[in-house]
Coordinates of C-alpha atoms in Angstrom, one line a residue:
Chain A
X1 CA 175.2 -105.6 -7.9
X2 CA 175.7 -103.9 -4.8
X3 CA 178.3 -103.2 -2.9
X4 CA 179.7 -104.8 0.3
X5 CA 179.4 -101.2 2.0
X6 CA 175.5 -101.1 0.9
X7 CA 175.0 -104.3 2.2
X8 CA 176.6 -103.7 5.5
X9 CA 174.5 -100.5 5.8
X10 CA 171.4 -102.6 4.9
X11 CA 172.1 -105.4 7.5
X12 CA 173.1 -102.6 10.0
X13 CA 169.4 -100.9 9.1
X14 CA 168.0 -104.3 9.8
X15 CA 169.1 -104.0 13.1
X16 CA 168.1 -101.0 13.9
X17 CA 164.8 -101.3 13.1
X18 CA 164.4 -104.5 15.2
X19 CA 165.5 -102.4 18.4
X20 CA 163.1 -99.7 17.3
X21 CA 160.9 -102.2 17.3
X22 CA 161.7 -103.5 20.1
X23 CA 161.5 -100.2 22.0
X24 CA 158.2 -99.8 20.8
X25 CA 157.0 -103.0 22.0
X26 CA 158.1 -101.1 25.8
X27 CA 156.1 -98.1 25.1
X28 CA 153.6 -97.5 27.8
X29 CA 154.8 -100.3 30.1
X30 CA 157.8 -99.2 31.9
X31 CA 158.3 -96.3 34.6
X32 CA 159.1 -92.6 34.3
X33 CA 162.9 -92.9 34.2
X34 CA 162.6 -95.3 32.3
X35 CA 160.4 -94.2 29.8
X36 CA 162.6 -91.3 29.5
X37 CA 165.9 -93.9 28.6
X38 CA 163.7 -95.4 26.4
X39 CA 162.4 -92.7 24.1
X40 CA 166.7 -91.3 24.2
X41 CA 167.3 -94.7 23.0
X42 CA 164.6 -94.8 20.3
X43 CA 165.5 -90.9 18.9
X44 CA 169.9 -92.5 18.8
X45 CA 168.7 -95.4 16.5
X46 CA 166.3 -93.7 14.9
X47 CA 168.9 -90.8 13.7
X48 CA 171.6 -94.0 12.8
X49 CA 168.9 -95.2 10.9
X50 CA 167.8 -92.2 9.0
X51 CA 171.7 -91.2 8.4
X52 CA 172.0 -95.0 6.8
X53 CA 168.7 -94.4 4.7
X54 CA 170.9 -91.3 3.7
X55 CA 173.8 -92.6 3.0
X56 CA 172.3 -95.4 0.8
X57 CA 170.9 -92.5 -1.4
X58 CA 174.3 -91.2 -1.8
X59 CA 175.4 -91.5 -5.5
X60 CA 179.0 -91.0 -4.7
X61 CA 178.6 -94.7 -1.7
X62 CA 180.8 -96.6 -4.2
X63 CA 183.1 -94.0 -5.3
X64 CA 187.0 -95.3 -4.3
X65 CA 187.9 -91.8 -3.1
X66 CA 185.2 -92.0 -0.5
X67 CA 184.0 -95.1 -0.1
X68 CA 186.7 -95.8 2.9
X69 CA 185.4 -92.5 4.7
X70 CA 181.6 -93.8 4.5
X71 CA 182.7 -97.6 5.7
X72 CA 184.3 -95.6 8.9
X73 CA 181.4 -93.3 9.7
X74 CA 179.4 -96.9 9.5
X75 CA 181.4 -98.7 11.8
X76 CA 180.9 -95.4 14.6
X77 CA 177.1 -96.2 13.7
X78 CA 177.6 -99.7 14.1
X79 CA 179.0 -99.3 17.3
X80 CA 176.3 -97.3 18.9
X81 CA 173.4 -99.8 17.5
X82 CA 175.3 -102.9 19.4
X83 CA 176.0 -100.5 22.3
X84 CA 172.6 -99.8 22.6
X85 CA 171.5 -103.5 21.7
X86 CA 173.7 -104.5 24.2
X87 CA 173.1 -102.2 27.0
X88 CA 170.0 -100.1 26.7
X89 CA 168.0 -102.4 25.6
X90 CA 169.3 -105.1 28.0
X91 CA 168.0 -102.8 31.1
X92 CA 165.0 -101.7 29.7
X93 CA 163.3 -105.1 29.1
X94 CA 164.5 -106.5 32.2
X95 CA 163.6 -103.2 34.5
X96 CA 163.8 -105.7 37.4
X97 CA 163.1 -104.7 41.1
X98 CA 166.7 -103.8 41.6
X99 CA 166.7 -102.0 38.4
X100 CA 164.2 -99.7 39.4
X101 CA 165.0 -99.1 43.4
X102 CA 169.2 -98.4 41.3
X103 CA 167.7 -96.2 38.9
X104 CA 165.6 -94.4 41.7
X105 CA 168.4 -94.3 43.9
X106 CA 170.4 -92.6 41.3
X107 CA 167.7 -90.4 40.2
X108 CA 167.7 -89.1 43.7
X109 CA 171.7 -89.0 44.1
X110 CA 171.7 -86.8 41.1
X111 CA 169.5 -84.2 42.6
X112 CA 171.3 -84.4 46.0
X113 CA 174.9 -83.8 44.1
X114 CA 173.4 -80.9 41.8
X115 CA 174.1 -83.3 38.7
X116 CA 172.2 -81.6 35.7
X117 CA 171.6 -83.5 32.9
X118 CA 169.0 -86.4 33.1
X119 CA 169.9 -89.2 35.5
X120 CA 171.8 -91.8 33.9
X121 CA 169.7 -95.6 34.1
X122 CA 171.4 -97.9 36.1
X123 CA 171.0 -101.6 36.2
X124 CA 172.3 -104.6 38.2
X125 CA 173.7 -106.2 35.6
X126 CA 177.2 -105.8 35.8
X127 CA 180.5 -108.6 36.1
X128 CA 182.6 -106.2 36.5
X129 CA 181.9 -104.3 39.5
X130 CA 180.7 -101.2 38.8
X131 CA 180.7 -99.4 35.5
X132 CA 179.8 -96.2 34.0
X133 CA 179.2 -96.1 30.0
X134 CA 179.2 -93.1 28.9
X135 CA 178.1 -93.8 25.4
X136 CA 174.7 -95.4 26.3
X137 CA 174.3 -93.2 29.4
X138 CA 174.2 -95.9 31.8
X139 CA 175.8 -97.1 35.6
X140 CA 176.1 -100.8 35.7
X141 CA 176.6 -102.4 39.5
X142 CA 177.0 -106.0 40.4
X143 CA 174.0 -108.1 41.2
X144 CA 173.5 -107.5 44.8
X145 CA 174.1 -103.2 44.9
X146 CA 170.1 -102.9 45.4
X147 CA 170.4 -105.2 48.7
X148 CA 173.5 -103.3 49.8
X149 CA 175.2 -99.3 51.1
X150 CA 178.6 -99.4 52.0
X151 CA 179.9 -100.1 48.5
X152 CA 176.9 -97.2 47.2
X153 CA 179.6 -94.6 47.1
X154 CA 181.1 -96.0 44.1
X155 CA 178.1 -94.9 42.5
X156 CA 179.0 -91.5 43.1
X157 CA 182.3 -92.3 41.5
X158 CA 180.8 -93.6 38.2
X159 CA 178.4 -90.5 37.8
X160 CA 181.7 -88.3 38.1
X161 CA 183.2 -90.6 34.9
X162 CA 179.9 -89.1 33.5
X163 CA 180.3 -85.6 34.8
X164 CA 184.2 -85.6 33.9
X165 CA 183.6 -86.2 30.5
X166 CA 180.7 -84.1 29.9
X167 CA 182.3 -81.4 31.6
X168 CA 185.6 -82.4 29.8
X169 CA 186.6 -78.6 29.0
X170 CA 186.1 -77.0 33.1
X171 CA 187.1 -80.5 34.8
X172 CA 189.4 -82.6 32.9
X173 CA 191.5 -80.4 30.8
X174 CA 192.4 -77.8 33.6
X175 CA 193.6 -81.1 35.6
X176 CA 195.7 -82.2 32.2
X177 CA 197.3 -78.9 32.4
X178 CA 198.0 -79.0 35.9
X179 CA 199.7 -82.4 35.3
X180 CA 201.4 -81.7 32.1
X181 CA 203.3 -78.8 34.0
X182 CA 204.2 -80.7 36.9
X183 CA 206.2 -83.5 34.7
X184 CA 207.6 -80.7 32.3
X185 CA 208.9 -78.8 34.8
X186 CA 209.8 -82.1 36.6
X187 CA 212.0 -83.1 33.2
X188 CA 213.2 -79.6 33.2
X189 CA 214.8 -79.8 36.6
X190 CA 216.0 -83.4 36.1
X191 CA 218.2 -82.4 32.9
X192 CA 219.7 -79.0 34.7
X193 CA 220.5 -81.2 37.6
X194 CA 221.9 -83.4 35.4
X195 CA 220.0 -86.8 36.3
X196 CA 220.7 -90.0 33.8
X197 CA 218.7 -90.9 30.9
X198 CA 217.1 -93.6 33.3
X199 CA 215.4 -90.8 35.5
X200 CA 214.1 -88.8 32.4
X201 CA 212.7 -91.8 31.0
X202 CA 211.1 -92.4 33.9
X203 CA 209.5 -88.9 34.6
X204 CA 208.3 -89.2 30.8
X205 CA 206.6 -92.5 31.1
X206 CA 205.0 -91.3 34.5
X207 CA 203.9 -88.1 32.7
X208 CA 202.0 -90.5 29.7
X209 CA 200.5 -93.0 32.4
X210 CA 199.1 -89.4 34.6
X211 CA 198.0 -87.9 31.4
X212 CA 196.9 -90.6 28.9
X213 CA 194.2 -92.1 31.5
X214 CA 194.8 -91.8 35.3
X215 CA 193.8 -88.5 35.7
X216 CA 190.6 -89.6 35.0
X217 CA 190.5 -91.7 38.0
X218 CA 191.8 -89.5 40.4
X219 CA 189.5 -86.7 38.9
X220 CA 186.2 -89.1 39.6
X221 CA 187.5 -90.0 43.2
X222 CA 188.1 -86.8 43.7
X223 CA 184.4 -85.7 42.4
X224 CA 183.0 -88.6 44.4
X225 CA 184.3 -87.6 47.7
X226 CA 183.1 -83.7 46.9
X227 CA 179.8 -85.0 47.1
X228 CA 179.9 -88.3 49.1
X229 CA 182.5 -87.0 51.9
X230 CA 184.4 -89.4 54.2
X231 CA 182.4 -92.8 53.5
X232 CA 183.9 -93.0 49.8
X233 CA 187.1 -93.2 51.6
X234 CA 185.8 -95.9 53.1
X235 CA 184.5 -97.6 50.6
X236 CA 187.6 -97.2 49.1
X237 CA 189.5 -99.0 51.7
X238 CA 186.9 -101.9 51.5
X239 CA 187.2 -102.4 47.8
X240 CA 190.9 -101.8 48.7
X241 CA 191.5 -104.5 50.7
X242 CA 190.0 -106.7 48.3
X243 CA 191.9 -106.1 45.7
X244 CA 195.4 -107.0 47.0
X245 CA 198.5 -104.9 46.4
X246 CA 197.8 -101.2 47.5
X247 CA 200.7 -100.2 45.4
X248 CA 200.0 -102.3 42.3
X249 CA 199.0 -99.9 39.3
X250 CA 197.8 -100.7 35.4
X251 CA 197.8 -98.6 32.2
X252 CA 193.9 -97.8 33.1
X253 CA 194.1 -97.5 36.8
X254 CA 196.5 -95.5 39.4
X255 CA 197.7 -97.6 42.7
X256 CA 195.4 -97.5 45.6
X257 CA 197.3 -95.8 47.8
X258 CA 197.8 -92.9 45.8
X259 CA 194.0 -93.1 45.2
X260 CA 193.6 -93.0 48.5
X261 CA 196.0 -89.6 48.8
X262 CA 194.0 -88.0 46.3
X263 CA 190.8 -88.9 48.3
X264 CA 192.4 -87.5 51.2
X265 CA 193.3 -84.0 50.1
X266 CA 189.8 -83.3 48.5
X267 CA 188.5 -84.3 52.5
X268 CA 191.5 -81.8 53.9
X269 CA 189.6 -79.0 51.8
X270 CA 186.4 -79.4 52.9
X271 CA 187.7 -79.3 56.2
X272 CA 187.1 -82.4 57.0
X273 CA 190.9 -83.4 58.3
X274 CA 189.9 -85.7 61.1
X275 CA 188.1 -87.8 58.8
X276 CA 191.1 -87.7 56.8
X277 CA 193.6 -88.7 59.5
X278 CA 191.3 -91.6 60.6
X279 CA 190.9 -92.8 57.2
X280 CA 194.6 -93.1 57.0
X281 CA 195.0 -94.7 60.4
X282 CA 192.5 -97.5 58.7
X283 CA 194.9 -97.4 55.8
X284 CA 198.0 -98.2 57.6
X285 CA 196.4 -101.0 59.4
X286 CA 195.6 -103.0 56.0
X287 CA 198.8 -102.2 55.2
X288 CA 200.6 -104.4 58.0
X289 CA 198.0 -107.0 57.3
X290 CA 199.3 -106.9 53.2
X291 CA 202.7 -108.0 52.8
X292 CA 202.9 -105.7 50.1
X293 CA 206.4 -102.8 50.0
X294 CA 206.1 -99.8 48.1
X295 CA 208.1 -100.2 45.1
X296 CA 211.3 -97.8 43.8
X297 CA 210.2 -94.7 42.3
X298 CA 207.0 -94.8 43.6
X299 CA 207.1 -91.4 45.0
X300 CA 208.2 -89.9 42.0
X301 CA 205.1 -91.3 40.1
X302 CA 203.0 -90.9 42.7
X303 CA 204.0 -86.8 44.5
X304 CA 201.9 -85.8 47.1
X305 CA 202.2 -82.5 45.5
X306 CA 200.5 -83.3 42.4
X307 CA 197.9 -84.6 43.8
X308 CA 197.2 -81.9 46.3
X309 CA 197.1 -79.8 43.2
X310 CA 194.9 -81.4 41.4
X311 CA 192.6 -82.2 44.2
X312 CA 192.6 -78.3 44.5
X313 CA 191.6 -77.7 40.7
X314 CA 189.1 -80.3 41.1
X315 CA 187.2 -79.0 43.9
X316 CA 187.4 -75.6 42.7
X317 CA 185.4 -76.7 39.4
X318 CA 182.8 -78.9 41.5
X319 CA 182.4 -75.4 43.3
X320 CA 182.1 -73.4 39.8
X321 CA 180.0 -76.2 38.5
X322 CA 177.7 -75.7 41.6
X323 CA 177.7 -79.5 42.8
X324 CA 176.6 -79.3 46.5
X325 CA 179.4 -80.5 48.7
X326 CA 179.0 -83.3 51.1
X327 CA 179.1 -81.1 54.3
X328 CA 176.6 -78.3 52.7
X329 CA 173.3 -80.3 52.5
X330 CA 170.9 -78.9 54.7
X331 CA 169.4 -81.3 56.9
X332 CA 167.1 -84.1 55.9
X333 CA 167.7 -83.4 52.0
X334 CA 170.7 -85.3 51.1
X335 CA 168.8 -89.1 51.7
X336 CA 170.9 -91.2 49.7
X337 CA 174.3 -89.3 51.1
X338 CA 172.9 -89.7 54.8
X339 CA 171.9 -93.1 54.3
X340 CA 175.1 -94.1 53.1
X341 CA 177.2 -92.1 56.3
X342 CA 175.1 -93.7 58.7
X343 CA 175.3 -97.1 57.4
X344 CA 179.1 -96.6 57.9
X345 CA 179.3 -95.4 61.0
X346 CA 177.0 -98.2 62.5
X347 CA 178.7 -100.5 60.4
X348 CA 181.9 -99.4 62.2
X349 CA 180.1 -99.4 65.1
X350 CA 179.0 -102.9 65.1
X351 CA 179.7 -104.8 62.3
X352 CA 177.9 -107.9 63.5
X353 CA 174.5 -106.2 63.6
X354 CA 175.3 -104.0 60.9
X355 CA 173.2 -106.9 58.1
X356 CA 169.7 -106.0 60.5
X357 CA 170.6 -102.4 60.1
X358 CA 171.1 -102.2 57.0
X359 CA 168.1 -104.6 55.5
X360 CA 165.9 -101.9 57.8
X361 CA 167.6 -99.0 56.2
X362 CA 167.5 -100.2 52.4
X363 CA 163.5 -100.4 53.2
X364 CA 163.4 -96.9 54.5
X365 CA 165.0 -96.0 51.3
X366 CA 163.2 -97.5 49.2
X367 CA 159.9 -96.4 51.1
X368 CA 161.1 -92.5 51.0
X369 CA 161.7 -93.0 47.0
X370 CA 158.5 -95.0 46.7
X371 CA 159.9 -98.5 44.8
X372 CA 157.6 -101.3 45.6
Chain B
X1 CA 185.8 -98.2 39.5
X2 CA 185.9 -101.2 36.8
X3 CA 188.3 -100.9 34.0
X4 CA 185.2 -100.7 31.8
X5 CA 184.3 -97.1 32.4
X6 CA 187.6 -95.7 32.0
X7 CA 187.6 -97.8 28.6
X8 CA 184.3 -96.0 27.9
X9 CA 185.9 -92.7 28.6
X10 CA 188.6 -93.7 26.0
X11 CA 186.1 -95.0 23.7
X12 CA 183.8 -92.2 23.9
X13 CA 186.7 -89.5 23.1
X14 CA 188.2 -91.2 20.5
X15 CA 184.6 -92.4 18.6
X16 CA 184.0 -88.8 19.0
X17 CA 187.3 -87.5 17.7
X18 CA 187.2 -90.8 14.8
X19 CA 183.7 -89.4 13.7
X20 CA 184.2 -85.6 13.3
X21 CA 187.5 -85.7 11.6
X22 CA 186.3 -88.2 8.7
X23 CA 183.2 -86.2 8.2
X24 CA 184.9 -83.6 7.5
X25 CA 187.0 -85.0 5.2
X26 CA 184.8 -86.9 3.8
X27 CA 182.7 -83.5 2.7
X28 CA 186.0 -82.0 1.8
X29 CA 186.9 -84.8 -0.5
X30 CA 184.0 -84.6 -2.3
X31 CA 184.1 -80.9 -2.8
X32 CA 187.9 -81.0 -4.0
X33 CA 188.3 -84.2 -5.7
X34 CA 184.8 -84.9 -7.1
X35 CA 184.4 -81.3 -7.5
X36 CA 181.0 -81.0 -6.3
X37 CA 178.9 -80.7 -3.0
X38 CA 176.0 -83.3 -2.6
X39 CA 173.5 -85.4 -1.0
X40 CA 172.4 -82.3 1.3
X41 CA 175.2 -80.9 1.6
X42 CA 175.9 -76.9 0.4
X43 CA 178.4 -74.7 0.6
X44 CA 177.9 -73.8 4.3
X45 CA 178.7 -77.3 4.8
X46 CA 182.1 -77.0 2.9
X47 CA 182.6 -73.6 5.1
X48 CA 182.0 -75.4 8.3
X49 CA 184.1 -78.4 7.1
X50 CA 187.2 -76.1 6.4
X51 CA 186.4 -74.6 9.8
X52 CA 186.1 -77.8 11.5
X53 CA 188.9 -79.4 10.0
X54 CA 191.3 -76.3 10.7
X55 CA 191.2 -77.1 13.9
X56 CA 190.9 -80.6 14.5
X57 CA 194.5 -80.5 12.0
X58 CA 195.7 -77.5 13.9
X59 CA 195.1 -79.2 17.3
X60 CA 196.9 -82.1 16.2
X61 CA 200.1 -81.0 14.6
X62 CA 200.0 -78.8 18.2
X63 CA 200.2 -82.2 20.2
X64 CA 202.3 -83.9 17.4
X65 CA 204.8 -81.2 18.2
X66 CA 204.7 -80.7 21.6
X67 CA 208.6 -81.4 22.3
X68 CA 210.0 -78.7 25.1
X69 CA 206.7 -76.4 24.3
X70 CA 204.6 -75.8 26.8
X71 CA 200.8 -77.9 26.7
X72 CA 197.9 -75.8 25.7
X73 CA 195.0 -76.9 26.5
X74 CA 193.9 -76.8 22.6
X75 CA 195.5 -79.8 22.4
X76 CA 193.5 -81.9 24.7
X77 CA 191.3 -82.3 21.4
X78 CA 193.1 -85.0 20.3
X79 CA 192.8 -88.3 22.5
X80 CA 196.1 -89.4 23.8
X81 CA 195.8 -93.3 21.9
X82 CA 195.7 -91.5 19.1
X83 CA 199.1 -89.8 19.1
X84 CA 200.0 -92.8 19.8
X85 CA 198.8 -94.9 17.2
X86 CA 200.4 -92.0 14.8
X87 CA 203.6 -91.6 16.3
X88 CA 204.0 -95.8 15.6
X89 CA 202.6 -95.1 12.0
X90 CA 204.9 -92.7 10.8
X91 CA 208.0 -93.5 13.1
X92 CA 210.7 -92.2 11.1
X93 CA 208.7 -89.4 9.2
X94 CA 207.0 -88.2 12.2
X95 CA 208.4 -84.6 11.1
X96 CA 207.3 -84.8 7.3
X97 CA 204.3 -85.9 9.0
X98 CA 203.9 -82.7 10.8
X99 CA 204.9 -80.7 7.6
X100 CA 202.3 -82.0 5.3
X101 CA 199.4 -81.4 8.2
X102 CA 201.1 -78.2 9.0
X103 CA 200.8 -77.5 5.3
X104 CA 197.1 -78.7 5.4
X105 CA 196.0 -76.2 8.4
X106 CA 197.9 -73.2 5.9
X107 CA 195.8 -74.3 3.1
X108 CA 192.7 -74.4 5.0
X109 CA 193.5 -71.2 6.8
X110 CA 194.2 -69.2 3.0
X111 CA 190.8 -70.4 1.6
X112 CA 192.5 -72.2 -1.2
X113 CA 191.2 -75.7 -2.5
X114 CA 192.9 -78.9 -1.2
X115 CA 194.5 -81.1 -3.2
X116 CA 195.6 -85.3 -3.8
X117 CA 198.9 -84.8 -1.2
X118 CA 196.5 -82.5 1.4
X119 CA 193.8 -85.4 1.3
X120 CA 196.7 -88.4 1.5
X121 CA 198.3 -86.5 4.6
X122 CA 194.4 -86.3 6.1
X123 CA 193.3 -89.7 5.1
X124 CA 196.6 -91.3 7.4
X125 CA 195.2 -89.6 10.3
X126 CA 191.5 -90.8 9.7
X127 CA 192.8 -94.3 9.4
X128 CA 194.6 -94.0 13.0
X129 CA 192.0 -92.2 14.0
X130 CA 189.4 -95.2 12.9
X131 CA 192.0 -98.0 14.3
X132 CA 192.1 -96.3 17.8
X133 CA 188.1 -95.9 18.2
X134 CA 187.5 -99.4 17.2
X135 CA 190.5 -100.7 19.3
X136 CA 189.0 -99.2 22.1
X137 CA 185.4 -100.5 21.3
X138 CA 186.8 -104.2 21.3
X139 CA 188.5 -103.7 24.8
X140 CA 185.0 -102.0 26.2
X141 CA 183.3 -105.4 25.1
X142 CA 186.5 -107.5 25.1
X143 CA 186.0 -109.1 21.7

């Protein structure tokens, strides 16, 4: 009789092969980019379902000593096939208009930036904002991001989640170090000064919330406005003000405010201070309309210094991983990042015509990268 | 921006961390407790295994350890849920812990075969290992 583990592997199999087959069913009948999504899609599942063909072979499957370690590599396979399933596949039958003017869009970011793998596919499809996911190679956006620029720089900040952890070892980890440091030396101090238990505790949780998964965020807003420049500050304030208290933070996500810092000091090194300064004038108006008061100790988890120093470490790497900084394009190549710059300045130009300029701008776009 | 791609990140480290230390393992175990290689595998596989596993373990006991020492980035290997998710495990024999692992790197390190306690001291950290990656898997598509 078999064994539960052989069955799973056989239902997973099952699965597989209908997405292969669904895949297949594509071939021919979608565009370029994503053709090329497809055909990375079809070789993931195709390599799952060879290892489980392998696997099944194994005389040792139902041994006790091992059997735990094969049910673990199955669930890992598992999870890519419904990842894929759920994702992948999703985007690639719909490849709607918007899917394809996204996934152009992208394409063309990516070359602007100096991005170097493949373009990621992006789809409309998100409800949850926007997303990057990292294990399907994909940028989700909510509904109405083909229809829309000011909130396009956060598209820049979900290829940096991409770039930060495929670059993991030259952009993340000399940030980890950086921050590791800071608190250690931070603790250091605190207990030759003689500070209570209360303050040690708290430099030691701040150092597990900067290190565990913040730093990611700073290090993709910090990527994003490396190659977007002042507007994804300003998208940042937009989605800011949206989102209620600038000084509210989560397990996953750093406060605003302090986003907004780290934003800040990557536009101080590109020389772009004035931009900086105005962004922060805008900052400290939707402050006295929010009601919101900075809470104790919120300088101590949130120094200026750190963030300066890590905003130095990550522009460094952008440099060494020769992404093109938002000041450097030469004229008329970056069309994305120009579209998106102009669109904020006449939308804080004119806000109330800004809906006629923009519809006319999203058609130039989408002339210049030829989507119907 | 949404919570979902800095779940992905997490996901994406720890799958990948989940994966490589229970293959390797996994070939081990077979070598040292079944006393054979097979199903493809050869002793170059065994070699790379040991090679693999030295510093996946070594990484590991690094961060495990890290108390007053200073962070190398070696141990960046190890996702952060995952210390974590051990710490909790072991609580009070956090340092036998560290012993046994340590003991598991020296092993690895001297060419000799691994043995019963070397694979019991391993298979704890697949298991957190395995509990983090799928933890994080359900809060990327919030089952």
């Amino acid at each position: 009789m078999a064994s539960l583990l052989q069955n799973l592997l056989l239902d997973l199999k099952r699965r597989g092969d209908w997405i292969l087959g669904q895949l297949a069913v594509l071939d021919g009948k979608l565009p370029g980019d994503f053709d090329a999504h497809r055909k990375d899609a079809a070789k993931r599942v195709s390599r799952t379902v060879n290892w489980i063909e392998h696997t099944l072979r194994d005389p040792d499957l139902a041994n006790p000593k091992l059997e735990p370690n094969f049910f673990r590599d199955f669930k890992r396979a598992s999870e890519l096939v419904v990842s894929i399933e759920d994702t992948s596949l999703l985007i690639l039958k719909r490849c709607s208009g918007e899917d394809r003017f996204l996934t152009a869009l992208l394409g063309q970011v990516c070359r602007e930036v100096g991005y170097k793998d493949t373009p990621p596919l992006c789809g409309a499809l998100s409800f949850q904002y926007f997303q990057a996911l990292m294990g399907t190679d994909l940028i989700m956006t909510p509904q109405g991001q083909a229809s829309e620029l000011l909130a396009l720089p956060d598209l820049y900040h979900e290829l940096a989640h991409l770039v930060v952890y495929r670059e993991r070892p030259v952009l993340e980890v000399p940030v980890l170090a950086i921050i590791h440091k800071y608190f250690a030396d931070a603790l250091r101090k605190g207990r030759q000064k003689g500070s209570g238990q209360t303050v040690l505790d708290a430099i030691a949780k701040n150092s597990t919330l900067w290190t565990s998964l913040w730093h990611v965020e700073f290090a993709c807003d910090m990527v994003a406005t490396y190659w977007c420049g002042p507007a994804y500050g300003l998208a940042n304030l937009r989605l800011s003000a949206t989102r209620g208290d600038p000084y509210q933070d989560s397990g996953t996500h750093p406060a605003d405010d302090a986003r907004k810092v780290g934003i800040e000091c990557v536009l101080k090194l590109a020389g772009e201070s004035a931009a900086a300064n105005e962004i922060d004038r805008m900052w400290q108006d939707l402050k006295r309309l929010s009601p919101s008061v900075q809470p104790g100790g919120y300088t101590m988890r949130y120094p200026v210094q750190l963030l300066e120093k890590v905003a130095q470490c990550v522009y460094q790497e952008c440099a060494g991983l020769g992404f093109q900084l938002f000041s450097q394009h030469k004229s008329g190549s970056a069309v994305v990042g120009e579209a998106i710059a102009q669109a904020w300045r006449a939308f804080q130009k004119d806000a109330a015509t800004f809906p006629a300029y923009e519809a006319a701008a999203i058609r130039a776009l989408r002339s210049r990268l030829t989507v119907p | 921006m949404s919570e979902l791609s800095i779940i992905a990140h997490d996901y994406a480290l720890n799958a990948d961390f989940a994966r490589k230390f229970n293959d390797a393992v996994l070939v081990l175990k077979r070598r040292y407790l079944l006393g054979r290689v097979g199903n493809g595998e050869t002793e170059d596989t065994v070699r790379q295994a040991r090679q693999d596993l030295k510093g996946l373990v070594g990484s590991l006991v690094a961060a495990l350890h890290d108390e007053g020492k200073a962070w190398t980035a070696d141990q960046a290997q190890v996702p952060a849920d995952l210390l974590e998710r051990l710490r909790k495990r072991v609580k009070g024999a956090l340092q036998e812990t560290i012993t046994e692992l340590r003991g598991v790197v020296d092993d690895l390190e001297k060419g000799v075969a691994l043995g019963e306690p070397a694979f019991k001291a391993l298979d704890v950290v697949c298991e957190a290992a395995d509990e983090t990656a799928s933890a994080a898997f359900r809060r990327l598509r919030r089952i």
